[in-house]
Amino acid sequence: MRYVTLNNGVDMPILGFGVYQIPPEETEQAVTDALSAGYRLLDTAAVYHNEEAVGRAIKASGIPREELFVTTKLWVQDPGEDNTKRAFDASLRRLGLDHLDLYLIHQPYGDVYSEWRAMQELHREGRIRAIGVSNFFPDRLIDLIDNHDIPPAVNQIETHPFYQRAADQRFMREHGVQIESWAPLAVGRNNLFTHPALTPLAKAHDKSVAQIVLRWLIQRDVVVIPKSVRPDRMTENLDVFDFTLTEEEMTAVTDLDTGTSLFLDHRDPVIVSQFGKARVED
Ligand code: NAP
């Protein structure tokens, strides 16, 4: 496994396992399979409603806690530090853990200032090793950085061959924020797995298109967290450290950028209002 070193010195695996849209009743098995395959970074969220199942799989695995890197995310809260601390305690309880490796503000909506103040405190108390955000564009990111003591260690954003985020990544790098990709495989959209620009690269390296895409992201120093419920694909997605894409091959993927999301626009007022008003029960 390769690691990236975050802006506070914490090492984070560059490749992990995401559990979005895995139903709670299937998540324990999926995470058990992922840990057996060799994943050590797990990515969940309060809003996925599967933290308890992730926690059961962690416990049953017997893997020492210090070998794991567990991320969960804070859903939009009512204002006030106490609400964030309560949500954090609820996530930890569901996960059966006494600390988190990475806690992210899931969406750039609502009173993110009070959320960040609470997260800074939890970090200082040693209950979270690194704190970060998700779905923040550079304008929101710089606002948070300029007005607080601790800058985010990570920004988890949609990043894949059709929405590459090169300028956003440059901005984040300038400010010491590690980019982490959600939907690294674009959830297979735009015929990713059979795309005519990607299949020749897969053939040339005797790899799958999924492996080419994950390798392309990793060579850009992007942390990736592909999701699969299939053990064969979990193993396949981990097996990306024994080959290197040439500069020319990297460029062939770069040419696929459309510069727009395949899923949702976080700046669309309808989304802002809909997500910003939704609440997750603790
Ligand atoms: P993804 O990882 O890009 O794609 C997952 C899809 O690809 C699943 O349908 C999976 O099917 C399939 N797949 C996986 N490996 C494959 C392979 N080797 N060959 C063919 N198909 C393959 O999408 P994602 O789950 O949306 O994103 C990954 C993680 O990012 C999530 O699980 C979550 O942790 C995080 N995320 C965060 C946010 C956010 O707002 N912060 C938003 C979305 C996602 P099978 O399961 O059937 O194999």
Coordinates of C-alpha atoms and ligand atoms in Angstrom, one line a residue:
M1 CA 0.0 0.0 0.0
R2 CA 1.1 3.5 -0.7
Y3 CA 0.3 6.3 1.8
V4 CA -0.1 10.1 1.6
T5 CA 1.0 12.2 4.5
L6 CA -1.6 14.7 5.6
N7 CA -0.9 18.3 6.6
N8 CA -0.7 17.3 10.3
G9 CA 1.7 14.4 9.7
V10 CA -0.9 11.6 9.8
D11 CA -0.4 8.9 7.1
M12 CA -3.4 7.9 5.1
P13 CA -3.6 4.9 2.7
I14 CA -4.0 6.2 -0.9
L15 CA -6.5 3.4 -1.6
G16 CA -9.5 2.4 0.5
F17 CA -13.0 1.0 0.5
G18 CA -16.2 3.0 0.3
V19 CA -19.6 1.8 1.5
Y20 CA -22.1 4.3 0.0
Q21 CA -25.3 2.6 -1.1
I22 CA -24.4 -0.7 0.4
P23 CA -27.6 -1.6 2.3
P24 CA -27.0 -1.9 6.1
E25 CA -27.9 -5.6 6.0
E26 CA -25.2 -6.3 3.4
T27 CA -22.5 -4.0 4.8
E28 CA -21.0 -6.2 7.5
Q29 CA -20.3 -8.9 4.9
A30 CA -18.9 -6.4 2.4
V31 CA -16.6 -4.9 4.9
T32 CA -15.5 -8.3 6.2
D33 CA -14.7 -9.3 2.6
A34 CA -12.9 -5.9 2.0
L35 CA -10.7 -6.3 5.1
S36 CA -9.9 -9.9 4.1
A37 CA -8.9 -8.6 0.7
G38 CA -6.5 -6.3 2.4
Y39 CA -8.3 -2.9 2.6
R40 CA -7.4 -0.9 5.7
L41 CA -9.0 2.4 4.9
L42 CA -12.8 2.4 5.3
D43 CA -15.1 5.3 4.3
T44 CA -18.6 5.6 5.6
A45 CA -21.0 8.4 6.7
A46 CA -23.8 8.9 9.2
V47 CA -26.2 9.4 6.3
Y48 CA -25.3 6.0 4.8
H49 CA -27.0 4.3 7.8
N50 CA -24.4 1.5 7.8
E51 CA -21.9 2.7 10.5
E52 CA -23.1 -0.1 12.9
A53 CA -22.5 -2.8 10.3
V54 CA -19.0 -1.3 9.5
G55 CA -18.3 -1.4 13.2
R56 CA -19.4 -5.0 13.6
A57 CA -17.1 -6.1 10.7
I58 CA -14.2 -4.2 12.2
K59 CA -14.7 -5.8 15.6
A60 CA -15.1 -9.3 14.1
S61 CA -12.0 -8.9 12.0
G62 CA -9.7 -8.8 15.0
I63 CA -7.4 -6.4 13.1
P64 CA -5.5 -4.2 15.5
R65 CA -7.1 -0.7 15.6
E66 CA -3.9 1.1 14.7
E67 CA -3.7 -0.8 11.4
L68 CA -7.1 0.7 10.3
F69 CA -7.9 4.1 9.0
V70 CA -11.6 4.8 9.6
T71 CA -13.4 7.7 8.1
T72 CA -17.0 8.8 8.7
K73 CA -18.8 12.0 7.9
L74 CA -20.9 14.6 9.8
W75 CA -24.3 15.2 8.2
V76 CA -25.7 18.8 8.2
Q77 CA -26.5 19.8 11.7
D78 CA -28.6 22.5 13.4
P79 CA -26.2 25.3 14.5
G80 CA -24.1 24.9 17.6
E81 CA -21.0 23.0 18.6
D82 CA -23.0 20.7 20.9
N83 CA -24.9 19.3 17.9
T84 CA -21.7 18.3 16.2
K85 CA -20.3 16.7 19.3
R86 CA -23.5 14.8 19.8
A87 CA -23.4 13.6 16.2
F88 CA -19.8 12.6 16.5
D89 CA -20.4 10.6 19.7
A90 CA -23.3 8.9 18.0
S91 CA -21.1 7.9 15.0
L92 CA -18.4 6.6 17.3
R93 CA -20.9 4.6 19.3
R94 CA -22.4 3.1 16.2
L95 CA -18.9 2.2 14.9
G96 CA -17.9 0.8 18.3
L97 CA -14.7 2.9 18.3
D98 CA -13.1 5.3 20.7
H99 CA -11.5 7.5 18.1
L100 CA -11.7 8.2 14.4
D101 CA -8.9 8.6 11.9
L102 CA -10.7 11.1 9.7
Y103 CA -14.0 13.0 10.3
L104 CA -15.4 15.0 7.4
I105 CA -18.0 17.7 7.2
H106 CA -20.1 15.9 4.5
Q107 CA -21.6 19.0 2.8
P108 CA -20.7 22.7 2.6
Y109 CA -24.2 23.7 3.9
G110 CA -25.6 25.1 7.2
D111 CA -23.5 26.3 10.0
V112 CA -20.1 24.8 9.0
Y113 CA -18.3 27.3 11.3
S114 CA -19.7 25.8 14.5
E115 CA -19.2 22.3 13.1
W116 CA -15.6 23.1 12.4
R117 CA -15.0 24.7 15.8
A118 CA -16.3 21.5 17.4
M119 CA -14.2 19.3 15.2
Q120 CA -11.1 21.3 16.0
E121 CA -11.8 20.7 19.7
L122 CA -12.4 17.0 19.2
H123 CA -9.1 16.8 17.2
R124 CA -7.2 18.6 20.0
E125 CA -8.7 16.2 22.5
G126 CA -7.2 13.3 20.5
R127 CA -10.6 11.9 19.5
I128 CA -10.0 12.5 15.8
R129 CA -6.6 12.1 14.2
A130 CA -7.5 14.3 11.2
I131 CA -10.4 16.6 10.3
G132 CA -11.5 17.5 6.8
V133 CA -14.4 18.4 4.5
S134 CA -16.3 17.0 1.5
N135 CA -17.8 18.6 -1.5
F136 CA -16.2 22.0 -0.8
F137 CA -15.3 24.1 -3.9
P138 CA -12.2 26.4 -3.5
D139 CA -14.3 29.4 -2.4
R140 CA -15.8 27.6 0.6
L141 CA -12.5 25.9 1.3
I142 CA -10.5 29.2 1.5
D143 CA -13.3 30.8 3.6
L144 CA -13.0 27.9 6.2
I145 CA -9.2 28.0 6.1
D146 CA -9.0 31.8 6.5
N147 CA -11.2 31.9 9.5
H148 CA -10.0 29.0 11.6
D149 CA -6.8 27.7 13.3
I150 CA -6.7 24.2 11.8
P151 CA -7.0 23.8 8.0
P152 CA -8.8 20.8 6.6
A153 CA -6.5 17.8 6.1
V154 CA -8.7 16.4 3.3
N155 CA -11.4 17.5 0.9
Q156 CA -13.4 14.5 -0.5
I157 CA -14.9 15.5 -3.9
E158 CA -16.3 13.8 -7.0
T159 CA -13.2 13.0 -9.1
H160 CA -12.9 10.6 -12.0
P161 CA -11.9 10.6 -15.7
F162 CA -15.0 12.6 -16.8
Y163 CA -14.7 15.2 -14.0
Q164 CA -11.0 15.5 -13.1
R165 CA -10.7 18.5 -10.8
A166 CA -7.2 19.4 -11.9
A167 CA -7.6 23.1 -11.0
D168 CA -9.3 22.3 -7.7
Q169 CA -6.5 19.9 -6.9
R170 CA -3.9 22.5 -7.6
F171 CA -5.7 25.0 -5.3
M172 CA -6.0 22.4 -2.6
R173 CA -2.3 21.5 -2.9
E174 CA -1.3 25.1 -2.5
H175 CA -3.3 25.1 0.8
G176 CA -2.0 21.8 2.0
V177 CA -5.4 20.0 1.6
Q178 CA -5.3 16.4 0.3
I179 CA -7.7 15.6 -2.5
E180 CA -9.8 12.4 -2.0
S181 CA -12.0 11.1 -4.8
W182 CA -15.5 10.0 -4.4
A183 CA -17.0 7.9 -7.3
P184 CA -13.4 7.2 -8.6
L185 CA -15.0 4.8 -11.1
A186 CA -17.8 7.3 -12.0
V187 CA -20.1 4.5 -10.8
G188 CA -19.6 3.1 -14.3
R189 CA -21.4 6.0 -16.0
N190 CA -20.5 7.1 -19.5
N191 CA -19.7 3.4 -20.3
L192 CA -16.5 3.8 -18.2
F193 CA -15.8 0.1 -18.1
T194 CA -16.0 -0.3 -21.9
H195 CA -14.8 3.2 -22.9
P196 CA -12.9 3.1 -26.2
A197 CA -10.2 5.4 -24.8
L198 CA -9.6 3.2 -21.8
T199 CA -9.9 -0.3 -23.0
P200 CA -6.6 -0.1 -25.1
L201 CA -4.7 1.0 -22.0
A202 CA -6.2 -2.0 -20.1
K203 CA -5.2 -4.3 -22.8
A204 CA -1.6 -2.9 -23.0
H205 CA -1.1 -3.5 -19.2
D206 CA -3.1 -6.7 -19.0
K207 CA -5.3 -4.9 -16.5
S208 CA -9.0 -4.0 -16.3
V209 CA -10.4 -0.6 -17.1
A210 CA -11.2 -0.1 -13.3
Q211 CA -7.5 -0.8 -12.5
I212 CA -6.4 1.7 -15.2
V213 CA -8.7 4.4 -13.8
L214 CA -7.7 3.8 -10.2
R215 CA -4.0 3.8 -11.2
W216 CA -4.4 7.0 -13.1
L217 CA -5.9 8.7 -10.0
I218 CA -3.2 7.3 -7.7
Q219 CA -0.5 8.6 -10.1
R220 CA -2.1 12.0 -9.7
D221 CA -1.8 11.6 -5.9
V222 CA -5.5 11.4 -5.5
V223 CA -6.8 9.1 -2.6
V224 CA -9.4 6.7 -4.0
I225 CA -12.2 4.7 -2.2
P226 CA -13.9 2.5 -4.8
K227 CA -17.0 0.6 -3.7
S228 CA -17.9 -2.9 -4.6
V229 CA -19.9 -5.7 -3.0
R230 CA -18.1 -8.3 -5.0
P231 CA -14.9 -9.9 -3.5
D232 CA -13.4 -10.5 -6.9
R233 CA -13.7 -6.8 -7.7
M234 CA -12.4 -5.7 -4.3
T235 CA -9.3 -7.7 -5.0
E236 CA -9.0 -6.4 -8.5
N237 CA -9.4 -2.8 -7.4
L238 CA -6.5 -3.2 -4.8
D239 CA -4.2 -4.7 -7.4
V240 CA -2.9 -1.5 -8.9
F241 CA 0.6 -1.1 -7.5
D242 CA 2.5 -3.3 -10.0
F243 CA 2.4 -1.2 -13.1
T244 CA 2.8 2.4 -14.1
L245 CA 1.0 4.5 -16.8
T246 CA 3.3 6.4 -19.1
E247 CA 3.0 10.1 -19.6
E248 CA 1.2 9.5 -22.9
E249 CA -1.2 7.1 -21.3
M250 CA -1.9 9.6 -18.5
T251 CA -2.7 12.2 -21.1
A252 CA -5.1 9.8 -23.0
V253 CA -7.2 9.7 -19.8
T254 CA -6.8 13.5 -19.2
D255 CA -8.4 14.1 -22.6
L256 CA -11.7 12.6 -21.3
D257 CA -12.4 15.5 -18.9
T258 CA -15.8 17.2 -19.3
G259 CA -15.3 19.6 -16.5
T260 CA -18.7 18.9 -15.1
S261 CA -20.3 16.6 -12.5
L262 CA -22.0 13.4 -13.6
F263 CA -24.2 13.3 -10.5
L264 CA -25.2 16.7 -9.0
D265 CA -24.2 20.3 -8.8
H266 CA -23.4 21.3 -5.2
R267 CA -24.0 24.9 -6.1
D268 CA -27.6 24.4 -7.4
P269 CA -29.9 26.2 -5.0
V270 CA -32.4 23.3 -5.1
I271 CA -29.6 20.9 -4.0
V272 CA -28.3 23.4 -1.4
S273 CA -31.8 23.8 0.1
Q274 CA -32.7 20.1 -0.1
F275 CA -29.5 18.8 1.4
G276 CA -29.2 21.7 3.8
K277 CA -32.6 21.0 5.3
A278 CA -32.3 17.2 5.6
R279 CA -31.4 15.8 9.0
V280 CA -30.0 12.4 10.1
E281 CA -31.4 10.9 13.3
D282 CA -28.7 10.2 15.9
Ligands
NAP1 P1 -17.6 4.1 -7.5 O1 -16.7 3.5 -6.5 O2 -17.1 5.0 -8.5 O3 -18.4 3.0 -8.2 C1 -19.0 1.9 -7.6 C2 -19.7 1.1 -8.7 O4 -18.8 0.4 -9.5 C3 -20.6 0.0 -8.1 O5 -21.7 -0.1 -8.9 C4 -19.7 -1.3 -8.3 O6 -20.6 -2.4 -8.4 C5 -18.9 -1.0 -9.5 N1 -17.6 -1.5 -9.5 C6 -16.7 -1.4 -8.5 N2 -15.5 -2.0 -8.9 C7 -15.7 -2.5 -10.1 C8 -14.9 -3.2 -11.1 N3 -13.6 -3.5 -10.8 N4 -15.4 -3.6 -12.3 C9 -16.7 -3.2 -12.6 N5 -17.5 -2.6 -11.7 C10 -17.0 -2.2 -10.5 O7 -18.8 4.9 -6.8 P2 -19.2 5.3 -5.3 O8 -19.5 4.1 -4.5 O9 -20.3 6.3 -5.5 O10 -18.0 6.0 -4.7 C11 -17.0 5.4 -3.9 C12 -17.1 5.9 -2.4 O11 -17.0 7.3 -2.3 C13 -18.5 5.6 -1.8 O12 -18.7 4.3 -1.5 C14 -18.5 6.5 -0.6 O13 -17.7 6.0 0.4 C15 -17.8 7.7 -1.2 N6 -18.8 8.8 -1.7 C16 -18.8 10.0 -1.0 C17 -19.6 11.0 -1.4 C18 -19.6 12.3 -0.7 O14 -20.5 13.2 -0.9 N7 -18.6 12.6 0.1 C19 -20.5 10.8 -2.5 C20 -20.5 9.5 -3.1 C21 -19.6 8.6 -2.7 P3 -20.6 -3.7 -7.5 O15 -20.7 -3.2 -6.0 O16 -21.7 -4.5 -7.9 O17 -19.2 -4.4 -7.7

